[in-house]
């Protein structure tokens, strides 16, 4: 008995296409892992820097993302917005977002005040207290509140609304307030009556997941080529004299 390899153009093209797709998707997952690793390094470096005072003249810049900031002013109590589908561990809940008027200026900054758990009654929104009068906040400057999947059009943006996603630009248009083009994840102050959690998720979460997906795509590419080679051999017979 002997084995002979049979060249099959169609099967080769199909295997090459699958392998190419696997390599491209693997590279994409590796790029995602590298991007989040860079975020991790940048966040650790900037978290170690002293907080700076936020002023209306500061423009949004990637160089400021994750910097610690301090801002003095007061909350606009009439414009709370809840960001839905923000789980904390295994518990579902909301981020509470409110505009914060900067002292001595007409500008506001959108503050993510913290996380609130969803009530047992699905349609009941959580309650919270808002400090009255001037207060000094500390937090972390971020360029986005994060984005979750949204199916269809959500409810109109209004005071007390629960929405999937929110940007300072959208809130400025709905409220008529002048908002800076970034947000602050509040960390301080925290009072005994303040039950909001502020262990904000890290942007580097999922690095190992991306690397695992990359390995799976590379393995698929290798298996496609290996399958073509293995199935290309056919068994034949050799007559002896």
PDB file of C-alpha atoms in Angstrom:
ATOM      1  CA  UNK A   1       0.000   0.000   0.000  1.00  0.00           C
ATOM      2  CA  UNK A   2       1.161   3.518  -0.700  1.00  0.00           C
ATOM      3  CA  UNK A   3      -0.212   7.086  -0.301  1.00  0.00           C
ATOM      4  CA  UNK A   4      -0.369   9.690  -3.039  1.00  0.00           C
ATOM      5  CA  UNK A   5      -1.217  13.348  -2.595  1.00  0.00           C
ATOM      6  CA  UNK A   6      -4.015  14.650  -4.792  1.00  0.00           C
ATOM      7  CA  UNK A   7      -3.931  18.357  -5.670  1.00  0.00           C
ATOM      8  CA  UNK A   8      -7.432  19.888  -5.414  1.00  0.00           C
ATOM      9  CA  UNK A   9      -7.570  23.563  -6.495  1.00  0.00           C
ATOM     10  CA  UNK A  10     -11.049  24.287  -5.132  1.00  0.00           C
ATOM     11  CA  UNK A  11     -10.299  22.727  -1.751  1.00  0.00           C
ATOM     12  CA  UNK A  12      -6.987  24.618  -1.580  1.00  0.00           C
ATOM     13  CA  UNK A  13      -8.680  27.947  -2.268  1.00  0.00           C
ATOM     14  CA  UNK A  14     -11.316  27.251   0.388  1.00  0.00           C
ATOM     15  CA  UNK A  15      -8.640  26.320   2.945  1.00  0.00           C
ATOM     16  CA  UNK A  16      -6.632  29.443   2.143  1.00  0.00           C
ATOM     17  CA  UNK A  17      -9.715  31.650   2.544  1.00  0.00           C
ATOM     18  CA  UNK A  18     -10.533  30.140   5.950  1.00  0.00           C
ATOM     19  CA  UNK A  19      -6.896  30.450   7.020  1.00  0.00           C
ATOM     20  CA  UNK A  20      -6.738  34.074   5.885  1.00  0.00           C
ATOM     21  CA  UNK A  21      -9.921  34.932   7.792  1.00  0.00           C
ATOM     22  CA  UNK A  22      -8.538  33.219  10.906  1.00  0.00           C
ATOM     23  CA  UNK A  23      -5.255  35.128  10.688  1.00  0.00           C
ATOM     24  CA  UNK A  24      -6.970  38.494  10.128  1.00  0.00           C
ATOM     25  CA  UNK A  25      -9.363  37.990  13.036  1.00  0.00           C
ATOM     26  CA  UNK A  26      -6.526  36.738  15.225  1.00  0.00           C
ATOM     27  CA  UNK A  27      -4.501  39.845  14.413  1.00  0.00           C
ATOM     28  CA  UNK A  28      -7.513  42.026  15.216  1.00  0.00           C
ATOM     29  CA  UNK A  29      -7.898  40.405  18.632  1.00  0.00           C
ATOM     30  CA  UNK A  30      -4.185  40.865  19.266  1.00  0.00           C
ATOM     31  CA  UNK A  31      -4.490  44.544  18.354  1.00  0.00           C
ATOM     32  CA  UNK A  32      -7.380  44.892  20.805  1.00  0.00           C
ATOM     33  CA  UNK A  33      -5.278  43.304  23.542  1.00  0.00           C
ATOM     34  CA  UNK A  34      -2.368  45.638  22.767  1.00  0.00           C
ATOM     35  CA  UNK A  35      -4.686  48.665  22.791  1.00  0.00           C
ATOM     36  CA  UNK A  36      -6.106  47.772  26.203  1.00  0.00           C
ATOM     37  CA  UNK A  37      -2.624  47.062  27.534  1.00  0.00           C
ATOM     38  CA  UNK A  38      -1.656  50.575  26.500  1.00  0.00           C
ATOM     39  CA  UNK A  39      -4.730  51.924  28.318  1.00  0.00           C
ATOM     40  CA  UNK A  40      -3.691  50.052  31.421  1.00  0.00           C
ATOM     41  CA  UNK A  41      -0.194  51.528  31.402  1.00  0.00           C
ATOM     42  CA  UNK A  42      -1.522  55.016  30.694  1.00  0.00           C
ATOM     43  CA  UNK A  43      -4.073  54.794  33.475  1.00  0.00           C
ATOM     44  CA  UNK A  44      -1.539  53.615  36.060  1.00  0.00           C
ATOM     45  CA  UNK A  45       0.858  56.412  35.159  1.00  0.00           C
ATOM     46  CA  UNK A  46      -1.771  59.144  35.226  1.00  0.00           C
ATOM     47  CA  UNK A  47      -3.430  57.870  38.406  1.00  0.00           C
ATOM     48  CA  UNK A  48      -0.133  58.458  40.212  1.00  0.00           C
ATOM     49  CA  UNK A  49      -0.066  62.125  39.202  1.00  0.00           C
ATOM     50  CA  UNK A  50      -1.537  64.756  41.559  1.00  0.00           C
ATOM     51  CA  UNK A  51      -5.065  65.991  40.729  1.00  0.00           C
ATOM     52  CA  UNK A  52      -5.404  69.190  38.734  1.00  0.00           C
ATOM     53  CA  UNK A  53      -8.178  71.755  39.039  1.00  0.00           C
ATOM     54  CA  UNK A  54     -10.738  71.547  36.256  1.00  0.00           C
ATOM     55  CA  UNK A  55     -11.494  74.806  34.472  1.00  0.00           C
ATOM     56  CA  UNK A  56     -13.834  75.639  31.558  1.00  0.00           C
ATOM     57  CA  UNK A  57     -10.876  76.422  29.290  1.00  0.00           C
ATOM     58  CA  UNK A  58      -9.551  72.852  29.330  1.00  0.00           C
ATOM     59  CA  UNK A  59     -10.174  71.066  26.030  1.00  0.00           C
ATOM     60  CA  UNK A  60     -10.837  67.354  25.670  1.00  0.00           C
ATOM     61  CA  UNK A  61      -7.611  65.538  24.919  1.00  0.00           C
ATOM     62  CA  UNK A  62      -6.455  61.898  25.066  1.00  0.00           C
ATOM     63  CA  UNK A  63      -3.499  63.190  27.091  1.00  0.00           C
ATOM     64  CA  UNK A  64      -5.889  64.089  29.928  1.00  0.00           C
ATOM     65  CA  UNK A  65      -7.846  60.843  29.987  1.00  0.00           C
ATOM     66  CA  UNK A  66      -7.635  59.054  33.358  1.00  0.00           C
ATOM     67  CA  UNK A  67      -6.067  62.088  35.040  1.00  0.00           C
ATOM     68  CA  UNK A  68      -7.290  62.843  38.535  1.00  0.00           C
ATOM     69  CA  UNK A  69      -9.225  66.109  38.670  1.00  0.00           C
ATOM     70  CA  UNK A  70     -10.714  68.414  41.290  1.00  0.00           C
ATOM     71  CA  UNK A  71     -13.675  70.689  40.574  1.00  0.00           C
ATOM     72  CA  UNK A  72     -15.661  73.102  42.734  1.00  0.00           C
ATOM     73  CA  UNK A  73     -19.298  73.953  42.049  1.00  0.00           C
ATOM     74  CA  UNK A  74     -22.742  72.455  42.519  1.00  0.00           C
ATOM     75  CA  UNK A  75     -24.960  69.791  40.964  1.00  0.00           C
ATOM     76  CA  UNK A  76     -27.874  70.673  38.718  1.00  0.00           C
ATOM     77  CA  UNK A  77     -30.355  68.665  40.759  1.00  0.00           C
ATOM     78  CA  UNK A  78     -33.113  68.918  38.151  1.00  0.00           C
ATOM     79  CA  UNK A  79     -31.237  66.926  35.486  1.00  0.00           C
ATOM     80  CA  UNK A  80     -30.370  63.421  36.766  1.00  0.00           C
ATOM     81  CA  UNK A  81     -30.013  60.709  34.111  1.00  0.00           C
ATOM     82  CA  UNK A  82     -29.608  56.990  34.788  1.00  0.00           C
ATOM     83  CA  UNK A  83     -27.464  54.838  32.503  1.00  0.00           C
ATOM     84  CA  UNK A  84     -29.032  51.382  32.369  1.00  0.00           C
ATOM     85  CA  UNK A  85     -27.391  47.973  31.874  1.00  0.00           C
ATOM     86  CA  UNK A  86     -24.331  48.774  33.977  1.00  0.00           C
ATOM     87  CA  UNK A  87     -23.741  45.595  36.017  1.00  0.00           C
ATOM     88  CA  UNK A  88     -21.455  45.430  39.019  1.00  0.00           C
ATOM     89  CA  UNK A  89     -20.303  41.865  39.474  1.00  0.00           C
ATOM     90  CA  UNK A  90     -23.421  39.713  39.160  1.00  0.00           C
ATOM     91  CA  UNK A  91     -25.828  42.501  40.120  1.00  0.00           C
ATOM     92  CA  UNK A  92     -27.555  44.714  37.573  1.00  0.00           C
ATOM     93  CA  UNK A  93     -27.779  48.439  38.097  1.00  0.00           C
ATOM     94  CA  UNK A  94     -27.312  51.978  36.826  1.00  0.00           C
ATOM     95  CA  UNK A  95     -24.742  54.747  36.647  1.00  0.00           C
ATOM     96  CA  UNK A  96     -26.107  58.037  37.926  1.00  0.00           C
ATOM     97  CA  UNK A  97     -25.070  60.955  35.699  1.00  0.00           C
ATOM     98  CA  UNK A  98     -25.685  64.599  36.574  1.00  0.00           C
ATOM     99  CA  UNK A  99     -24.442  67.932  35.193  1.00  0.00           C
ATOM    100  CA  UNK A 100     -22.235  69.877  37.594  1.00  0.00           C
ATOM    101  CA  UNK A 101     -21.973  73.665  37.277  1.00  0.00           C
ATOM    102  CA  UNK A 102     -18.378  74.844  37.660  1.00  0.00           C
ATOM    103  CA  UNK A 103     -18.028  77.638  40.200  1.00  0.00           C
ATOM    104  CA  UNK A 104     -17.545  81.083  38.654  1.00  0.00           C
ATOM    105  CA  UNK A 105     -18.415  79.932  35.124  1.00  0.00           C
ATOM    106  CA  UNK A 106     -21.397  79.187  32.908  1.00  0.00           C
ATOM    107  CA  UNK A 107     -19.988  75.814  31.873  1.00  0.00           C
ATOM    108  CA  UNK A 108     -20.926  72.442  33.309  1.00  0.00           C
ATOM    109  CA  UNK A 109     -19.225  69.062  33.370  1.00  0.00           C
ATOM    110  CA  UNK A 110     -21.123  65.791  33.245  1.00  0.00           C
ATOM    111  CA  UNK A 111     -20.348  63.817  36.414  1.00  0.00           C
ATOM    112  CA  UNK A 112     -20.849  60.082  36.792  1.00  0.00           C
ATOM    113  CA  UNK A 113     -21.713  60.119  40.481  1.00  0.00           C
ATOM    114  CA  UNK A 114     -21.625  56.369  41.072  1.00  0.00           C
ATOM    115  CA  UNK A 115     -23.387  53.029  40.694  1.00  0.00           C
ATOM    116  CA  UNK A 116     -26.847  52.230  42.048  1.00  0.00           C
ATOM    117  CA  UNK A 117     -28.421  48.739  42.196  1.00  0.00           C
ATOM    118  CA  UNK A 118     -31.599  47.926  40.304  1.00  0.00           C
ATOM    119  CA  UNK A 119     -34.633  47.541  42.550  1.00  0.00           C
ATOM    120  CA  UNK A 120     -36.540  44.288  42.895  1.00  0.00           C
ATOM    121  CA  UNK A 121     -39.426  45.862  40.951  1.00  0.00           C
ATOM    122  CA  UNK A 122     -38.073  45.983  37.420  1.00  0.00           C
ATOM    123  CA  UNK A 123     -39.783  49.259  36.499  1.00  0.00           C
ATOM    124  CA  UNK A 124     -38.825  51.032  39.731  1.00  0.00           C
ATOM    125  CA  UNK A 125     -35.786  53.301  39.555  1.00  0.00           C
ATOM    126  CA  UNK A 126     -33.363  53.644  42.472  1.00  0.00           C
ATOM    127  CA  UNK A 127     -33.525  56.617  44.804  1.00  0.00           C
ATOM    128  CA  UNK A 128     -30.575  58.844  45.656  1.00  0.00           C
ATOM    129  CA  UNK A 129     -29.702  62.071  47.443  1.00  0.00           C
ATOM    130  CA  UNK A 130     -28.052  65.102  45.865  1.00  0.00           C
ATOM    131  CA  UNK A 131     -25.857  67.496  47.869  1.00  0.00           C
ATOM    132  CA  UNK A 132     -27.327  70.981  48.085  1.00  0.00           C
ATOM    133  CA  UNK A 133     -25.093  73.969  47.548  1.00  0.00           C
ATOM    134  CA  UNK A 134     -21.407  74.192  46.671  1.00  0.00           C
ATOM    135  CA  UNK A 135     -19.250  71.090  46.924  1.00  0.00           C
ATOM    136  CA  UNK A 136     -15.742  70.107  45.855  1.00  0.00           C
ATOM    137  CA  UNK A 137     -15.492  66.864  43.912  1.00  0.00           C
ATOM    138  CA  UNK A 138     -12.559  64.679  43.013  1.00  0.00           C
ATOM    139  CA  UNK A 139     -12.615  62.105  40.297  1.00  0.00           C
ATOM    140  CA  UNK A 140     -11.111  60.749  37.104  1.00  0.00           C
ATOM    141  CA  UNK A 141     -11.495  62.449  33.751  1.00  0.00           C
ATOM    142  CA  UNK A 142     -12.791  60.148  31.006  1.00  0.00           C
ATOM    143  CA  UNK A 143     -13.739  60.825  27.399  1.00  0.00           C
ATOM    144  CA  UNK A 144     -16.705  58.435  27.368  1.00  0.00           C
ATOM    145  CA  UNK A 145     -19.208  56.841  29.727  1.00  0.00           C
ATOM    146  CA  UNK A 146     -18.821  53.566  27.859  1.00  0.00           C
ATOM    147  CA  UNK A 147     -21.240  52.217  25.279  1.00  0.00           C
ATOM    148  CA  UNK A 148     -23.637  49.300  25.583  1.00  0.00           C
ATOM    149  CA  UNK A 149     -25.674  47.593  22.884  1.00  0.00           C
ATOM    150  CA  UNK A 150     -28.898  49.460  22.173  1.00  0.00           C
ATOM    151  CA  UNK A 151     -31.785  47.991  20.189  1.00  0.00           C
ATOM    152  CA  UNK A 152     -34.067  50.552  18.640  1.00  0.00           C
ATOM    153  CA  UNK A 153     -34.702  54.063  19.864  1.00  0.00           C
ATOM    154  CA  UNK A 154     -34.600  54.589  23.606  1.00  0.00           C
ATOM    155  CA  UNK A 155     -36.786  56.967  25.605  1.00  0.00           C
ATOM    156  CA  UNK A 156     -36.339  60.698  24.989  1.00  0.00           C
ATOM    157  CA  UNK A 157     -33.605  62.292  27.064  1.00  0.00           C
ATOM    158  CA  UNK A 158     -35.335  64.021  29.971  1.00  0.00           C
ATOM    159  CA  UNK A 159     -34.753  64.569  33.699  1.00  0.00           C
ATOM    160  CA  UNK A 160     -34.933  61.226  35.501  1.00  0.00           C
ATOM    161  CA  UNK A 161     -34.847  59.164  32.302  1.00  0.00           C
ATOM    162  CA  UNK A 162     -33.144  55.770  32.179  1.00  0.00           C
ATOM    163  CA  UNK A 163     -31.194  55.461  28.925  1.00  0.00           C
ATOM    164  CA  UNK A 164     -28.674  53.007  27.510  1.00  0.00           C
ATOM    165  CA  UNK A 165     -26.028  55.503  26.408  1.00  0.00           C
ATOM    166  CA  UNK A 166     -25.280  59.150  27.058  1.00  0.00           C
ATOM    167  CA  UNK A 167     -22.835  61.768  25.808  1.00  0.00           C
ATOM    168  CA  UNK A 168     -22.232  65.327  27.031  1.00  0.00           C
ATOM    169  CA  UNK A 169     -23.264  66.578  23.581  1.00  0.00           C
ATOM    170  CA  UNK A 170     -26.646  64.813  23.777  1.00  0.00           C
ATOM    171  CA  UNK A 171     -27.323  66.118  27.280  1.00  0.00           C
ATOM    172  CA  UNK A 172     -26.323  69.649  26.265  1.00  0.00           C
ATOM    173  CA  UNK A 173     -28.785  69.565  23.377  1.00  0.00           C
ATOM    174  CA  UNK A 174     -31.627  68.221  25.538  1.00  0.00           C
ATOM    175  CA  UNK A 175     -31.050  70.445  28.565  1.00  0.00           C
ATOM    176  CA  UNK A 176     -29.756  73.654  27.012  1.00  0.00           C
ATOM    177  CA  UNK A 177     -26.779  73.600  29.398  1.00  0.00           C
ATOM    178  CA  UNK A 178     -23.241  74.314  28.270  1.00  0.00           C
ATOM    179  CA  UNK A 179     -21.312  71.098  28.861  1.00  0.00           C
ATOM    180  CA  UNK A 180     -17.627  70.349  28.468  1.00  0.00           C
ATOM    181  CA  UNK A 181     -16.897  67.493  26.003  1.00  0.00           C
ATOM    182  CA  UNK A 182     -15.786  64.957  28.620  1.00  0.00           C
ATOM    183  CA  UNK A 183     -16.966  63.402  31.883  1.00  0.00           C
ATOM    184  CA  UNK A 184     -15.725  62.969  35.435  1.00  0.00           C
ATOM    185  CA  UNK A 185     -16.055  59.662  37.280  1.00  0.00           C
ATOM    186  CA  UNK A 186     -16.550  60.843  40.852  1.00  0.00           C
ATOM    187  CA  UNK A 187     -14.459  59.236  43.582  1.00  0.00           C
ATOM    188  CA  UNK A 188     -14.750  61.793  46.421  1.00  0.00           C
ATOM    189  CA  UNK A 189     -16.366  62.930  48.635  1.00  0.00           C
ATOM    190  CA  UNK A 190     -18.116  59.878  50.041  1.00  0.00           C
ATOM    191  CA  UNK A 191     -20.406  60.406  53.017  1.00  0.00           C
ATOM    192  CA  UNK A 192     -22.019  57.775  55.292  1.00  0.00           C
ATOM    193  CA  UNK A 193     -25.397  58.559  53.695  1.00  0.00           C
ATOM    194  CA  UNK A 194     -24.011  58.092  50.205  1.00  0.00           C
ATOM    195  CA  UNK A 195     -24.698  54.491  49.221  1.00  0.00           C
ATOM    196  CA  UNK A 196     -23.368  54.727  45.673  1.00  0.00           C
ATOM    197  CA  UNK A 197     -20.481  52.441  44.693  1.00  0.00           C
ATOM    198  CA  UNK A 198     -17.548  54.086  42.944  1.00  0.00           C
ATOM    199  CA  UNK A 199     -15.231  51.199  42.116  1.00  0.00           C
ATOM    200  CA  UNK A 200     -15.220  52.159  38.456  1.00  0.00           C
ATOM    201  CA  UNK A 201     -14.405  49.315  36.024  1.00  0.00           C
ATOM    202  CA  UNK A 202     -10.930  49.368  34.569  1.00  0.00           C
ATOM    203  CA  UNK A 203     -10.637  49.914  30.808  1.00  0.00           C
ATOM    204  CA  UNK A 204      -8.050  47.155  30.464  1.00  0.00           C
ATOM    205  CA  UNK A 205     -10.545  44.460  31.481  1.00  0.00           C
ATOM    206  CA  UNK A 206     -10.682  41.701  28.871  1.00  0.00           C
ATOM    207  CA  UNK A 207      -7.035  41.606  27.774  1.00  0.00           C
ATOM    208  CA  UNK A 208      -6.761  37.874  28.453  1.00  0.00           C
ATOM    209  CA  UNK A 209     -10.084  37.303  26.691  1.00  0.00           C
ATOM    210  CA  UNK A 210      -8.794  38.979  23.527  1.00  0.00           C
ATOM    211  CA  UNK A 211      -5.614  36.911  23.640  1.00  0.00           C
ATOM    212  CA  UNK A 212      -7.655  33.736  24.067  1.00  0.00           C
ATOM    213  CA  UNK A 213      -9.827  34.625  21.072  1.00  0.00           C
ATOM    214  CA  UNK A 214      -6.695  35.371  19.025  1.00  0.00           C
ATOM    215  CA  UNK A 215      -5.317  31.901  19.813  1.00  0.00           C
ATOM    216  CA  UNK A 216      -8.599  30.309  18.722  1.00  0.00           C
ATOM    217  CA  UNK A 217      -8.588  32.147  15.389  1.00  0.00           C
ATOM    218  CA  UNK A 218      -4.956  31.256  14.712  1.00  0.00           C
ATOM    219  CA  UNK A 219      -5.747  27.632  15.586  1.00  0.00           C
ATOM    220  CA  UNK A 220      -8.642  27.666  13.118  1.00  0.00           C
ATOM    221  CA  UNK A 221      -6.314  28.937  10.388  1.00  0.00           C
ATOM    222  CA  UNK A 222      -3.796  26.184  11.115  1.00  0.00           C
ATOM    223  CA  UNK A 223      -6.503  23.506  11.228  1.00  0.00           C
ATOM    224  CA  UNK A 224      -7.905  24.595   7.859  1.00  0.00           C
ATOM    225  CA  UNK A 225      -4.539  24.088   6.171  1.00  0.00           C
ATOM    226  CA  UNK A 226      -3.851  20.857   8.068  1.00  0.00           C
ATOM    227  CA  UNK A 227      -7.257  19.478   7.082  1.00  0.00           C
ATOM    228  CA  UNK A 228      -6.554  20.205   3.414  1.00  0.00           C
ATOM    229  CA  UNK A 229      -3.210  18.422   3.540  1.00  0.00           C
ATOM    230  CA  UNK A 230      -4.499  15.389   5.464  1.00  0.00           C
ATOM    231  CA  UNK A 231      -7.540  14.881   3.245  1.00  0.00           C
ATOM    232  CA  UNK A 232      -5.408  15.279   0.123  1.00  0.00           C
ATOM    233  CA  UNK A 233      -3.709  11.939   0.603  1.00  0.00           C
ATOM    234  CA  UNK A 234      -5.409   8.916  -0.849  1.00  0.00           C
ATOM    235  CA  UNK A 235      -4.562   5.311  -0.446  1.00  0.00           C
ATOM    236  CA  UNK A 236      -3.524   3.334  -3.504  1.00  0.00           C
ATOM    237  CA  UNK A 237      -2.133  -0.110  -4.225  1.00  0.00           C
ATOM    238  CA  UNK A 238       1.181  -1.100  -5.710  1.00  0.00           C
ATOM    239  CA  UNK A 239       1.449  -4.379  -7.689  1.00  0.00           C
ATOM    240  CA  UNK A 240       4.649  -6.402  -7.134  1.00  0.00           C
ATOM    241  CA  UNK A 241       6.149  -8.676  -9.755  1.00  0.00           C
TER     242      UNK A 241
END
